[in-house]
PDB file of C-alpha atoms and ligand atoms in Angstrom:
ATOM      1  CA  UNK A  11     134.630  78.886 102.421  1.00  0.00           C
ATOM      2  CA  UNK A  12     137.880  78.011 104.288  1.00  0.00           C
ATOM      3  CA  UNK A  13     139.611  74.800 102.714  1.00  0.00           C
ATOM      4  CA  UNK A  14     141.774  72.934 105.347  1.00  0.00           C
ATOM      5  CA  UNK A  15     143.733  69.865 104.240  1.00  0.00           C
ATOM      6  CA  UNK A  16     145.991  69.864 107.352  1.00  0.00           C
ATOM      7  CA  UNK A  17     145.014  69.045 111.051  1.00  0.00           C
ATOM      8  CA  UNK A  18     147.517  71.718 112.167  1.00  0.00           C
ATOM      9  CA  UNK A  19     145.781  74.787 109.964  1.00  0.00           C
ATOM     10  CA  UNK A  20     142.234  72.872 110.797  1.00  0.00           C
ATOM     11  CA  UNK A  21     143.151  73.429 114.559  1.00  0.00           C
ATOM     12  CA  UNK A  22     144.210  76.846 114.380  1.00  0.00           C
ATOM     13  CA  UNK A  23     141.192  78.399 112.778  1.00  0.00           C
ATOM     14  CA  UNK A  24     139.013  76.484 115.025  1.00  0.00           C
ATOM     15  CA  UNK A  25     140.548  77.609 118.577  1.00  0.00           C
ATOM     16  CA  UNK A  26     140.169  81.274 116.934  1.00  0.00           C
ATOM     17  CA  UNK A  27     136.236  80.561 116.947  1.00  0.00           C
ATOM     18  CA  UNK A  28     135.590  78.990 119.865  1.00  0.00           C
ATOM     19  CA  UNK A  29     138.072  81.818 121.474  1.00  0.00           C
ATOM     20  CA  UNK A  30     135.366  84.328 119.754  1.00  0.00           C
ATOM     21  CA  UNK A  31     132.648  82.689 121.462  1.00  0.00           C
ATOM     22  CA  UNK A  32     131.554  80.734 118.150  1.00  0.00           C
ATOM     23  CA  UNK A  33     129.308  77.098 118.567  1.00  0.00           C
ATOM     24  CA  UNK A  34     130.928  74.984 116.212  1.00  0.00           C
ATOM     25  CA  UNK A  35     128.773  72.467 114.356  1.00  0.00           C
ATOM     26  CA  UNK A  36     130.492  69.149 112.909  1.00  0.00           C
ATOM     27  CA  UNK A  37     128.631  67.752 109.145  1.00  0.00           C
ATOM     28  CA  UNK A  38     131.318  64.453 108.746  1.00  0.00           C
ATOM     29  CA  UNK A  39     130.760  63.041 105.424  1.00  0.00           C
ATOM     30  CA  UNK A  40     132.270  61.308 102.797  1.00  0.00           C
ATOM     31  CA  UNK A  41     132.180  63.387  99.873  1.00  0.00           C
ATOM     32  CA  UNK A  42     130.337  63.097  96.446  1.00  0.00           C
ATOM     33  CA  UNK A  43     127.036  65.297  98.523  1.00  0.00           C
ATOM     34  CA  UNK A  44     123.258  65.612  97.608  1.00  0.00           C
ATOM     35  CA  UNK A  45     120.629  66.641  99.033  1.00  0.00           C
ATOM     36  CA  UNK A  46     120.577  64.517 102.502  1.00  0.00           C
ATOM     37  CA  UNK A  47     124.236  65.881 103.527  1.00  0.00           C
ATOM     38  CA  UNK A  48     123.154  69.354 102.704  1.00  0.00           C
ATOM     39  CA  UNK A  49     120.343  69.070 104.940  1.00  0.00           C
ATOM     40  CA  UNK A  50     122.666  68.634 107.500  1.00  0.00           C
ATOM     41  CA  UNK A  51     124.541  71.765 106.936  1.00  0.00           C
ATOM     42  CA  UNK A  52     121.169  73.560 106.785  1.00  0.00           C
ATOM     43  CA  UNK A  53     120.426  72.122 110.450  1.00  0.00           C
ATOM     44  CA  UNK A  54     124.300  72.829 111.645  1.00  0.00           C
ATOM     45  CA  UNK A  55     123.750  76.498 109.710  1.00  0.00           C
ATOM     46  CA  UNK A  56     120.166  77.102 111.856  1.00  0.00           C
ATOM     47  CA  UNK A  57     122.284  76.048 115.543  1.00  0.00           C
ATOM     48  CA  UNK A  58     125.511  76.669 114.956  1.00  0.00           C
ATOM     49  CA  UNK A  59     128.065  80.089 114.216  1.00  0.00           C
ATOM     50  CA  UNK A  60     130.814  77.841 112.554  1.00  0.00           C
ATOM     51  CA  UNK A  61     129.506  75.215 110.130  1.00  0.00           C
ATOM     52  CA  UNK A  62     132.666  72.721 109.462  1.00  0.00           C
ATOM     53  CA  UNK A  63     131.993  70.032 106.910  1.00  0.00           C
ATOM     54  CA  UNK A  64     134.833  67.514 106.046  1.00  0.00           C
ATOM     55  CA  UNK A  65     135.098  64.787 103.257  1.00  0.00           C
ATOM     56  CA  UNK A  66     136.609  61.573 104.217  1.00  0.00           C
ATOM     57  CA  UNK A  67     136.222  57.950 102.703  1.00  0.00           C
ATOM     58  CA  UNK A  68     137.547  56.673 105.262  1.00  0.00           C
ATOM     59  CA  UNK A  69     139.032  53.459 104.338  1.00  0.00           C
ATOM     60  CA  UNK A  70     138.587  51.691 107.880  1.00  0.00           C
ATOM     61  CA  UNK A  71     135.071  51.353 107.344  1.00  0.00           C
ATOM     62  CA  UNK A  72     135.156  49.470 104.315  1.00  0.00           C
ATOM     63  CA  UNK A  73     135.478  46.016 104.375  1.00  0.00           C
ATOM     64  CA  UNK A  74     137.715  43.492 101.779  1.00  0.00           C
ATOM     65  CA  UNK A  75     135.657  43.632  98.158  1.00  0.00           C
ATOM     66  CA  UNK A  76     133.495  46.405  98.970  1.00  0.00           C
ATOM     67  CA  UNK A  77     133.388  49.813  97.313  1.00  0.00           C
ATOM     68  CA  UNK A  78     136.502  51.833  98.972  1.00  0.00           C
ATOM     69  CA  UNK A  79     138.074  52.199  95.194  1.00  0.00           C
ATOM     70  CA  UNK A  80     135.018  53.648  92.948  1.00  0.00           C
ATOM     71  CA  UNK A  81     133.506  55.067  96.104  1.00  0.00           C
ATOM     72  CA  UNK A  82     132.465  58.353  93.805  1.00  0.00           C
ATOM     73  CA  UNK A  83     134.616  61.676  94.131  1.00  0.00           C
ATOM     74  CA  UNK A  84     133.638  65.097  93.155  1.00  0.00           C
ATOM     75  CA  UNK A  85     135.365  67.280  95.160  1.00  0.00           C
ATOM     76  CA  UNK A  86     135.071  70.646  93.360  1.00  0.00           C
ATOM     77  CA  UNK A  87     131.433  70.434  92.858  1.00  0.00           C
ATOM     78  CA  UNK A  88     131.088  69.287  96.352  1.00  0.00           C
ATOM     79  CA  UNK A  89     132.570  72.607  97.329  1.00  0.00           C
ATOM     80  CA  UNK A  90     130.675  74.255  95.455  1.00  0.00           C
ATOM     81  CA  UNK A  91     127.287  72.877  96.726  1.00  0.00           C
ATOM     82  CA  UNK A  92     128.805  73.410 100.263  1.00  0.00           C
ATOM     83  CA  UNK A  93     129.482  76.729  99.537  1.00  0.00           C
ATOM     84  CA  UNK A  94     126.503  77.373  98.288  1.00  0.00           C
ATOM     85  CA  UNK A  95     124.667  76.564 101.779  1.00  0.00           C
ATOM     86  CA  UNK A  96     126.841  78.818 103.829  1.00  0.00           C
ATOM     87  CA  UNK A  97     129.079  76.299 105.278  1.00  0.00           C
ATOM     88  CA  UNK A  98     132.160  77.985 106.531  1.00  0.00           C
ATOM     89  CA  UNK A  99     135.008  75.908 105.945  1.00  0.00           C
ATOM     90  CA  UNK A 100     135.642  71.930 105.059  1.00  0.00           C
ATOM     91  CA  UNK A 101     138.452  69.746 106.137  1.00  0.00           C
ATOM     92  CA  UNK A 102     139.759  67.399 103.354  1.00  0.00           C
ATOM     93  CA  UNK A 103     142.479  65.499 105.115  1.00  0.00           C
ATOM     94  CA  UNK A 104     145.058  63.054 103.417  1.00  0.00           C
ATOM     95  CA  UNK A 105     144.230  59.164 104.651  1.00  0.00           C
ATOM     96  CA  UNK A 106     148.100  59.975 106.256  1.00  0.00           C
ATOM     97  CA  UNK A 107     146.774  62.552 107.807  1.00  0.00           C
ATOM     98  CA  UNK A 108     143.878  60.693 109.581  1.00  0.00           C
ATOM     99  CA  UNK A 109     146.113  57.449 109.814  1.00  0.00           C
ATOM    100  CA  UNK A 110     149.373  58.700 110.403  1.00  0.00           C
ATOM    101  CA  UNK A 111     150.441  55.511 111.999  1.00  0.00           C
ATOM    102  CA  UNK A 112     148.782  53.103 109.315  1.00  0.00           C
ATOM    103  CA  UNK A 113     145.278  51.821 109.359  1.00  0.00           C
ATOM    104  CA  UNK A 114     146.579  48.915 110.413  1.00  0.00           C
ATOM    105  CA  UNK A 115     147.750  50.477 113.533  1.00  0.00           C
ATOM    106  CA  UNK A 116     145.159  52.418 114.680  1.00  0.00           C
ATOM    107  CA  UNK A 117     143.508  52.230 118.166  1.00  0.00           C
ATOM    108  CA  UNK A 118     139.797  51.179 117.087  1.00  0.00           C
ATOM    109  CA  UNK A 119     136.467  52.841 118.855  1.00  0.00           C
ATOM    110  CA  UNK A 120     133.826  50.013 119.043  1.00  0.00           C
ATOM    111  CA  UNK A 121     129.833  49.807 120.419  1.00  0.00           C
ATOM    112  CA  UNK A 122     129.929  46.176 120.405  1.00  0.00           C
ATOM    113  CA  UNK A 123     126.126  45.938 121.541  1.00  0.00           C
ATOM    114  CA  UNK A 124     124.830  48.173 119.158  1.00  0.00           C
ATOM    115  CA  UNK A 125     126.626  46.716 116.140  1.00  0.00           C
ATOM    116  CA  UNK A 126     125.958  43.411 116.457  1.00  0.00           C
ATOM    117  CA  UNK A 127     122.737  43.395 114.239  1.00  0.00           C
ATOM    118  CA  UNK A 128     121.649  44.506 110.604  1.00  0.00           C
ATOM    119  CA  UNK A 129     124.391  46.220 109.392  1.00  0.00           C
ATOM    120  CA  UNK A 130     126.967  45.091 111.709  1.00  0.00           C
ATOM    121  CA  UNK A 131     126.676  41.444 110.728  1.00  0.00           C
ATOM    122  CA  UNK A 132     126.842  42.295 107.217  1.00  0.00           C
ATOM    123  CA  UNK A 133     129.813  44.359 107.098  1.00  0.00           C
ATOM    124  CA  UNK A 134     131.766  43.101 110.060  1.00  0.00           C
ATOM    125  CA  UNK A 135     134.371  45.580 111.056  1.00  0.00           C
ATOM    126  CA  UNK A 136     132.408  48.678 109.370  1.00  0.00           C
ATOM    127  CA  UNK A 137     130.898  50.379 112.605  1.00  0.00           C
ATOM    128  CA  UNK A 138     134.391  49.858 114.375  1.00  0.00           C
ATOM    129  CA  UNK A 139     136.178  52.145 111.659  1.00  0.00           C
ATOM    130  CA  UNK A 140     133.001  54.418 111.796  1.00  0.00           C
ATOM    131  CA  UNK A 141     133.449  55.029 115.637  1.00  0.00           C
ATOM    132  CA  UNK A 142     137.099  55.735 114.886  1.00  0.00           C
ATOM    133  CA  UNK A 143     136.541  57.722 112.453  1.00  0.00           C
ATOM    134  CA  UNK A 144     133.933  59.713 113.942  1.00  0.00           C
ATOM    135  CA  UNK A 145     135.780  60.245 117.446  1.00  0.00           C
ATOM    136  CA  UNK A 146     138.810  61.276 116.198  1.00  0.00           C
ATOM    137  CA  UNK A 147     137.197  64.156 114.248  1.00  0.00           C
ATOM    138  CA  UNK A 148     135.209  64.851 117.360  1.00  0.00           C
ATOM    139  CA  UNK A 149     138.825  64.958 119.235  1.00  0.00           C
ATOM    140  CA  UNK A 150     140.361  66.965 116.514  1.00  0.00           C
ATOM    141  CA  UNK A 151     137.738  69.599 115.819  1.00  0.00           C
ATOM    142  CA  UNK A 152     135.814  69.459 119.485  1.00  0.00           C
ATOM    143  CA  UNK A 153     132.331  70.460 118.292  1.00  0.00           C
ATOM    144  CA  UNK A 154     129.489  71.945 120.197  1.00  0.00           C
ATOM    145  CA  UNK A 155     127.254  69.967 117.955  1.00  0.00           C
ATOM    146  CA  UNK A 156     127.545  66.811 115.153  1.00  0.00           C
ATOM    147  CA  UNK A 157     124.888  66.334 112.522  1.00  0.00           C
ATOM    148  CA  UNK A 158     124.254  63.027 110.635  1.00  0.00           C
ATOM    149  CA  UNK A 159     121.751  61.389 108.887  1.00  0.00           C
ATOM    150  CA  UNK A 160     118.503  59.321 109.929  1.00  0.00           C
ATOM    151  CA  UNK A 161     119.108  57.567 107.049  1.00  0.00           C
ATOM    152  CA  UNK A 162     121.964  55.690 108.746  1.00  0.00           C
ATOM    153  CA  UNK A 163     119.597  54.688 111.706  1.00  0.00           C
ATOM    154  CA  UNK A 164     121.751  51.863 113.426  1.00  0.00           C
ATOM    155  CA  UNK A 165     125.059  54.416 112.505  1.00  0.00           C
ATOM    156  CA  UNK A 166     123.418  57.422 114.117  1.00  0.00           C
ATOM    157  CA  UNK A 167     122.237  55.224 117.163  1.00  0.00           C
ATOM    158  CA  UNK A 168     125.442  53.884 117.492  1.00  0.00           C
ATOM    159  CA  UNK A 169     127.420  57.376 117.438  1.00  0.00           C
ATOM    160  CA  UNK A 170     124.879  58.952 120.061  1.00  0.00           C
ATOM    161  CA  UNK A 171     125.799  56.105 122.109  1.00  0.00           C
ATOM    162  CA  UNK A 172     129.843  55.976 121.530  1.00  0.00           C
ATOM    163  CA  UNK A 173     129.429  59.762 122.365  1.00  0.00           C
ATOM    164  CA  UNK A 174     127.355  59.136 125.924  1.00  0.00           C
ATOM    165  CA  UNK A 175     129.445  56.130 127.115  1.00  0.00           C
ATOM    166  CA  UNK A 176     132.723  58.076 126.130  1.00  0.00           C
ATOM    167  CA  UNK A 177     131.799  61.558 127.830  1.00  0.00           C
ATOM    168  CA  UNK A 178     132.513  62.801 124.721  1.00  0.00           C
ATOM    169  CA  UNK A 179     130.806  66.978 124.738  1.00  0.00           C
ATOM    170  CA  UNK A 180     129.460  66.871 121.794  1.00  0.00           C
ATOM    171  CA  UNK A 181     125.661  67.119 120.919  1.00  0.00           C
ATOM    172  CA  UNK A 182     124.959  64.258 118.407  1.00  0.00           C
ATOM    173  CA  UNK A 183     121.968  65.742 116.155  1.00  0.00           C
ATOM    174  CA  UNK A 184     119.942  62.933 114.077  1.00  0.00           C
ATOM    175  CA  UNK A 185     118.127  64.972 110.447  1.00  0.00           C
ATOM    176  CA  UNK A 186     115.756  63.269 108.706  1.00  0.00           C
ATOM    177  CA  UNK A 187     116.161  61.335 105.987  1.00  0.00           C
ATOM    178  CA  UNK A 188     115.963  63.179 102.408  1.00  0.00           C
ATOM    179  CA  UNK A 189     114.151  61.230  99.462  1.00  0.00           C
ATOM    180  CA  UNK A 190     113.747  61.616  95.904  1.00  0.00           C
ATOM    181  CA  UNK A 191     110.167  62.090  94.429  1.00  0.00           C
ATOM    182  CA  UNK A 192     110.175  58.443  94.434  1.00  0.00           C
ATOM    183  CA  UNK A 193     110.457  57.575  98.431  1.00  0.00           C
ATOM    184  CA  UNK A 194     114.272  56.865  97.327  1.00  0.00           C
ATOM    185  CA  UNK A 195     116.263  57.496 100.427  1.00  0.00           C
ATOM    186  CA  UNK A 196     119.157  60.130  98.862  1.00  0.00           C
ATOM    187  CA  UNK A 197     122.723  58.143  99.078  1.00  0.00           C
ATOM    188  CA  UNK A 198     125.945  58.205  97.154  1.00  0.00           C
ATOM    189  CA  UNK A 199     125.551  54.991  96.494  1.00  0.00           C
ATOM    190  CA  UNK A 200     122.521  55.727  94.192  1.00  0.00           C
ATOM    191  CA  UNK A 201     124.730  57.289  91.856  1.00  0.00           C
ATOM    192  CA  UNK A 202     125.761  53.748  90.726  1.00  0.00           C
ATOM    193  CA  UNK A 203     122.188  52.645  89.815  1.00  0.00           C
ATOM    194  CA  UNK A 204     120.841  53.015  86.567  1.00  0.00           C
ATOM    195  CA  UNK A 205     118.225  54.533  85.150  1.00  0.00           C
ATOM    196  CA  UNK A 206     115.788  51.172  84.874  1.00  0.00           C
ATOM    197  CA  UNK A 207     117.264  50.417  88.616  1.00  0.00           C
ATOM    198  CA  UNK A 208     116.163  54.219  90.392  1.00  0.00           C
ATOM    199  CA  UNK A 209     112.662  53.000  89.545  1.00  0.00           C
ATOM    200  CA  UNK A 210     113.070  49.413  91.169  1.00  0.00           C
ATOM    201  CA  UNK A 211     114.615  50.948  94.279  1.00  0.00           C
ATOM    202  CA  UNK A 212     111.834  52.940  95.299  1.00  0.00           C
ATOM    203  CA  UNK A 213     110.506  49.454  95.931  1.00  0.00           C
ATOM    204  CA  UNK A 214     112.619  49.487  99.150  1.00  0.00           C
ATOM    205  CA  UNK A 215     110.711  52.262 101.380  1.00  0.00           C
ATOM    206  CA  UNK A 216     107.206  50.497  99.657  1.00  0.00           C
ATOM    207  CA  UNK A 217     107.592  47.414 101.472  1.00  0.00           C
ATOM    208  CA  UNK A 218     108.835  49.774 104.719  1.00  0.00           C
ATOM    209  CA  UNK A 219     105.703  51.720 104.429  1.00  0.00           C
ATOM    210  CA  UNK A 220     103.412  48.274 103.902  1.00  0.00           C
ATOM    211  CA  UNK A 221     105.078  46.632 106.889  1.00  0.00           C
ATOM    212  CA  UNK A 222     104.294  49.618 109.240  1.00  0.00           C
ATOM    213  CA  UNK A 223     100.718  49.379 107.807  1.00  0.00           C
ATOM    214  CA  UNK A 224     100.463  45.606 108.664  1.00  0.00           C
ATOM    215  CA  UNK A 225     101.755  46.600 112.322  1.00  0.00           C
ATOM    216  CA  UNK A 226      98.941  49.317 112.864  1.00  0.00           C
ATOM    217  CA  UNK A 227      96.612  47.036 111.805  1.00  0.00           C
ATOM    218  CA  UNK A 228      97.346  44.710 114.692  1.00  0.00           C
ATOM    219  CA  UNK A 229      99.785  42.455 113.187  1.00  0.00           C
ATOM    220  CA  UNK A 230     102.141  40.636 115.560  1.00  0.00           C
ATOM    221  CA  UNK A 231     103.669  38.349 113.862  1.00  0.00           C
ATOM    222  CA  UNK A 232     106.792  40.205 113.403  1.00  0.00           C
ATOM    223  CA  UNK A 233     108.822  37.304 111.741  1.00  0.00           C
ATOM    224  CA  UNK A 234     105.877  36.439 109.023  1.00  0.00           C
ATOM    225  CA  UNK A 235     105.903  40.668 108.358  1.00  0.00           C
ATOM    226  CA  UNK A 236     109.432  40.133 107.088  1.00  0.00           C
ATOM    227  CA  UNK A 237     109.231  37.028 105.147  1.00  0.00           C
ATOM    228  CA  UNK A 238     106.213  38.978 103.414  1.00  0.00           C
ATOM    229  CA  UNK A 239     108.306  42.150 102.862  1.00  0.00           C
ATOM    230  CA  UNK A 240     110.817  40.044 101.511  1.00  0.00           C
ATOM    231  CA  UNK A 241     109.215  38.415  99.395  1.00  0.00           C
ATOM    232  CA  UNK A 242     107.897  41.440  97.800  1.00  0.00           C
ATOM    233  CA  UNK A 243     111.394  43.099  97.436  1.00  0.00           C
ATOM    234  CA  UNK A 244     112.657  39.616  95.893  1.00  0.00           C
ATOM    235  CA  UNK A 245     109.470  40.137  93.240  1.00  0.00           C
ATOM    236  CA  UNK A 246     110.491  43.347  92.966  1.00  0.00           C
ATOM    237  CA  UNK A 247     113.936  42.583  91.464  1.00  0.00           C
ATOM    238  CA  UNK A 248     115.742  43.047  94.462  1.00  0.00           C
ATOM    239  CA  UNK A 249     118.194  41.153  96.789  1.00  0.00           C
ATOM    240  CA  UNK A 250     117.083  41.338 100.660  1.00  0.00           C
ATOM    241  CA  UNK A 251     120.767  41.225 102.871  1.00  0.00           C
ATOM    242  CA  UNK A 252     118.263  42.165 105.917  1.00  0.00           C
ATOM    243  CA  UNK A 253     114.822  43.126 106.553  1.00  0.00           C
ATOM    244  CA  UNK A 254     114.361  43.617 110.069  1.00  0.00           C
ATOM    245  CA  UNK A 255     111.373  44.686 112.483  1.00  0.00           C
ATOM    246  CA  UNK A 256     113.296  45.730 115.792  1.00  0.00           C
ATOM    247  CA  UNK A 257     113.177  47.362 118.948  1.00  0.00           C
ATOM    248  CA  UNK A 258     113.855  51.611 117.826  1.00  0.00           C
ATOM    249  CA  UNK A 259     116.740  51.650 121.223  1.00  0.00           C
ATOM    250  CA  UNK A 260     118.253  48.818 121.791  1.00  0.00           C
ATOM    251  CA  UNK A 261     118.096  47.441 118.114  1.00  0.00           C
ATOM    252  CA  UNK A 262     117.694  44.004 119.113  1.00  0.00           C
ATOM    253  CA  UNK A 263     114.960  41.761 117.234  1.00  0.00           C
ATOM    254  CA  UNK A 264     111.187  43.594 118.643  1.00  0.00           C
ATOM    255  CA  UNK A 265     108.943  41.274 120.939  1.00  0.00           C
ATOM    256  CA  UNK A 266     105.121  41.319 121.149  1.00  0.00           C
ATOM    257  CA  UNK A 267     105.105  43.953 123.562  1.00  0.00           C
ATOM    258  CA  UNK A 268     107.626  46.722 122.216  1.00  0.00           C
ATOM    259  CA  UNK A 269     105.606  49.623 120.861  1.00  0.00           C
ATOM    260  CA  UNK A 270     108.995  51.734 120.133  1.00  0.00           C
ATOM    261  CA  UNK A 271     110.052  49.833 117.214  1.00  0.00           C
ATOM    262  CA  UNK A 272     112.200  50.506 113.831  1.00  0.00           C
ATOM    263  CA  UNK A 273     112.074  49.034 110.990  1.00  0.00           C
ATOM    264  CA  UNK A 274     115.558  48.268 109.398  1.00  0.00           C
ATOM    265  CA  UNK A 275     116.401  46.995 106.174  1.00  0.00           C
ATOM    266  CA  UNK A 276     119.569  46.828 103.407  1.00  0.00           C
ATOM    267  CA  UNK A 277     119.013  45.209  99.511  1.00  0.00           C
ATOM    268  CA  UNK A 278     121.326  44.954  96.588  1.00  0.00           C
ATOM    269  CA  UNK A 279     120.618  46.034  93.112  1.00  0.00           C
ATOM    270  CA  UNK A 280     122.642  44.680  91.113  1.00  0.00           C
ATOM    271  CA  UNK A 281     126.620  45.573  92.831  1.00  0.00           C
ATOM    272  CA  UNK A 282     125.130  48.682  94.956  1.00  0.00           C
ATOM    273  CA  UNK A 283     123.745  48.315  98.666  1.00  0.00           C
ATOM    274  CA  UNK A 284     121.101  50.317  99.952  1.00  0.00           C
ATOM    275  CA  UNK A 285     120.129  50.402 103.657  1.00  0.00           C
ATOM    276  CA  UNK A 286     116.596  52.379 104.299  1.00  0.00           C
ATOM    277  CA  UNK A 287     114.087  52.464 107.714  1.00  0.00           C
ATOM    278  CA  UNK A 288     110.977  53.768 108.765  1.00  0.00           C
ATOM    279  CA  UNK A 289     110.113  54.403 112.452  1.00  0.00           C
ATOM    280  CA  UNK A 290     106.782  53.033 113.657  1.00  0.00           C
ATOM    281  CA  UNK A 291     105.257  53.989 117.602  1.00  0.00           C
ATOM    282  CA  UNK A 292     102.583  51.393 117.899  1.00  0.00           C
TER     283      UNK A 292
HETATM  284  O1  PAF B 599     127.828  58.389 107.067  1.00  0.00           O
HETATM  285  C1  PAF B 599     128.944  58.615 106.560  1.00  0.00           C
HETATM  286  O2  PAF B 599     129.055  59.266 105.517  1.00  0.00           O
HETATM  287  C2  PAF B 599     130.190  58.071 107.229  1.00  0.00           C
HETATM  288  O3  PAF B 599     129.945  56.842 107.824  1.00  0.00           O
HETATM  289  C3  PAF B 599     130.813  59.047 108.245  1.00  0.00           C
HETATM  290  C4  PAF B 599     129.870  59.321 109.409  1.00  0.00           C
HETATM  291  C5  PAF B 599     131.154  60.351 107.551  1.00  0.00           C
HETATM  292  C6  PAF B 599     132.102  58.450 108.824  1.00  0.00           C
HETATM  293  O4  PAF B 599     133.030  58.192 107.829  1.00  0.00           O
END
């Protein structure tokens, strides 16, 4: 597997593929990789001749007090696992060499429409370095095809969107969501929870899976389905930032009569965050 810390060498390779005729497929993450991100190397690996991967925390997305500073690293077993599903090369750029002018300085990408809910209210600021991120990777390494995760519904939404309204050429590629045996959405972030807390997590995609139960059954009161589901999670041990039944396109709260709808939701345990959603077609 090639290792490119440089846009420069990065470039280079990549105009020799796609001068050979080679689809390139795009896997952005952030490092410290499990299961979910290697699913999306697997997908990029089944479409694509040229698998790039790269491994960026990129510290626009991050707002003041979260976790840009322990964010976890583990670069040479990341390699490894990447490696280890055929990918064919990963970019590991320098935050100079994504920010050359300062982050502080950077032109910012935003879907203002899409990232006013859920997420987007909790962590203002996050989807704007997300879309900045993301496009100038698309920019630098022109894909044929991106892959990210369903886990990061409103995020995935909101990329497929930047890429439509920008004419961006690249096919944005949604996998589904990887869990442990537990229903545990796979994330980074669960790396920080301990033992005792893995167990209380799993409570998260219960009360998704109870909600979506309530809604088959005919239940329209979408704002009494969330009290209820928080309530459980609170019982549960955990701390609801949202828990919201919404419309699966636009991502604005569902009415009565949506039948596309999403469920959305983010708790804390403890310090770590954990975002999680279930689709439901009613
Ligand atoms: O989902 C992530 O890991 C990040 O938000 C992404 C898409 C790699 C951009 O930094």
């Amino acid at each position: 597997m090639q290792i490119f810390e440089t846009r420069d060498d990065l470039q280079k390779t990549l105009a020799t593929c796609r001068q050979s005729g080679q689809h390139i497929g795009l896997v952005p993450t952030m490092g410290n990789l499990h299961e979910g991100h290697l699913a999306l190397v697997d997908a990029a690996r089944k479409q694509c001749q040229y698998v790039l991967s790269t491994i960026f925390v990129n510290p626009l997305q991050f707002g003041p007090g979260e976790d840009l500073d322990n964010y976890p690293k583990t670069l040479e077993s990341d390699y490894e696992l990447l490696a280890s599903r055929h990918c064919d090369g990963v970019f590991v750029p320098a935050v100079s060499e994504m920010y050359p002018n300062g982050i502080n300085n950077q032109t910012l990408v935003s879907v203002p429409t899409l990232s006013r809910h859920h997420c987007g209210l909790s962590r203002p600021g996050h989807f704007e370095g997300v879309c900045t991120i993301v496009s100038k990777l698309f920019n630098l390494t022109m894909p044929d095809m991106a892959f990210f995760g369903e886990k990061d519904y409103q995020q995935l939404q909101i990329i497929k969107k930047m890429t439509t309204d920008l004419c961006i050429p690249v096919k944005v590629v949604g996998v589904p969501t990887q869990r442990t045996e537990s229903g545990l959405a796979m994330s980074s972030r669960n790396n920080y929870l301990e033992d005792r807390q893995v167990s209380i997590a799993a409570n998260l995609q219960r009360s998704l899976k109870m909600t979506v139960e309530k809604l088959k059954q005919g239940e329209t009161n979408f704002s009494a389905l969330e009290l209820d589901a928080g309530e459980f999670l609170t019982t549960a041990g955990l701390k609801v930032d949202y828990f919201n039944i919404s419309h699966a396109v636009t991502l604005e709260p569902a009415g009565a009569r949506d039948s596309n709808l999403v469920i959305l939701a983010a708790v804390f345990l403890g310090k770590t965050r954990l975002i999680d959603n279930i689709r439901v077609q009613l």
